[in-house]
Amino acid sequence: LADLITELYPRKPYTVEHKVLAVLWHLLGNMTSSGSLPGAGGNVRKAIAKLSKALFAQMGPSLFTYAANQPPHIKKSLEELLETTT
């Protein structure tokens, strides 16, 4: 998904902002502190960080504008992931 953002966002920003961000918010909202998702094995933190970084590369600071409308723990998780990947 992260690899598609580079190609898709310049042509279809609305689609990315309304579909892919919904996926990101869901993943960030359900990721445990250990980096896994409930009921799923393995650590997804690296994949979510890659998705977050790809979105930030295309959207810039407007990603944080969208995140401001999410629960505080989601915004905080996004900020932490971007700090560790930049």
Short mmCIF file of C-alpha atoms in Angstrom, two decimals, residues 17-85:
data_model
loop_
_atom_site.label_atom_id
_atom_site.label_comp_id
_atom_site.label_asym_id
_atom_site.label_seq_id
_atom_site.Cartn_x
_atom_site.Cartn_y
_atom_site.Cartn_z
CA GLU A 17 -7.03 11.12 1.67
CA HIS A 18 -10.36 9.39 2.13
CA LYS A 19 -9.53 5.71 1.66
CA VAL A 20 -5.90 5.19 2.64
CA LEU A 21 -6.08 7.54 5.62
CA ALA A 22 -9.02 5.50 6.93
CA VAL A 23 -6.80 2.41 6.81
CA LEU A 24 -3.96 4.26 8.55
CA TRP A 25 -6.23 5.54 11.33
CA HIS A 26 -7.59 2.02 11.86
CA LEU A 27 -4.11 0.51 12.04
CA LEU A 28 -2.79 3.21 14.36
CA GLY A 29 -5.87 2.97 16.56
CA ASN A 30 -5.60 -0.78 16.97
CA MET A 31 -1.84 -1.27 17.12
CA THR A 32 -0.68 -2.41 20.54
CA SER A 33 2.34 -0.94 22.30
CA SER A 34 4.34 -3.97 21.15
CA GLY A 35 3.57 -3.13 17.51
CA SER A 36 1.08 -5.91 16.81
CA LEU A 37 -2.61 -5.90 15.98
CA PRO A 38 -5.05 -7.76 18.25
CA GLY A 39 -5.69 -11.24 16.90
CA ALA A 40 -2.80 -11.06 14.44
CA GLY A 41 0.66 -12.42 14.86
CA GLY A 42 3.80 -10.49 14.12
CA ASN A 43 4.91 -6.92 14.40
CA VAL A 44 3.23 -4.50 12.01
CA ARG A 45 4.93 -1.36 13.32
CA LYS A 46 7.45 -1.29 10.45
CA ALA A 47 4.72 -1.57 7.79
CA ILE A 48 2.61 1.13 9.46
CA ALA A 49 5.68 3.36 9.73
CA LYS A 50 6.39 2.85 6.01
CA LEU A 51 2.78 3.75 5.17
CA SER A 52 2.93 6.82 7.42
CA LYS A 53 6.20 7.97 5.89
CA ALA A 54 4.89 7.51 2.32
CA LEU A 55 1.79 9.53 3.15
CA PHE A 56 3.84 12.28 4.78
CA ALA A 57 6.17 12.42 1.76
CA GLN A 58 3.18 13.10 -0.48
CA MET A 59 0.90 15.11 1.81
CA GLY A 60 3.42 16.99 3.93
CA PRO A 61 2.09 18.75 7.04
CA SER A 62 -1.51 18.33 5.89
CA LEU A 63 -1.23 14.75 7.15
CA PHE A 64 -1.07 16.20 10.67
CA THR A 65 -4.10 18.38 9.91
CA TYR A 66 -6.09 15.24 9.18
CA ALA A 67 -4.59 13.51 12.22
CA ALA A 68 -5.77 16.36 14.45
CA ASN A 69 -9.33 15.14 13.85
CA GLN A 70 -8.48 11.70 15.22
CA PRO A 71 -8.35 10.59 18.87
CA PRO A 72 -5.20 11.87 20.61
CA HIS A 73 -3.56 8.43 20.83
CA ILE A 74 -3.72 8.04 17.04
CA LYS A 75 -2.12 11.44 16.42
CA LYS A 76 0.56 10.64 19.00
CA SER A 77 1.29 7.25 17.42
CA LEU A 78 1.63 8.89 14.00
CA GLU A 79 4.03 11.51 15.34
CA GLU A 80 6.12 8.83 17.09
CA LEU A 81 6.31 6.66 13.98
CA LEU A 82 7.37 9.57 11.80
CA GLU A 83 10.02 10.62 14.33
CA THR A 84 11.56 7.15 14.28
CA THR A 85 11.52 6.83 10.49
#
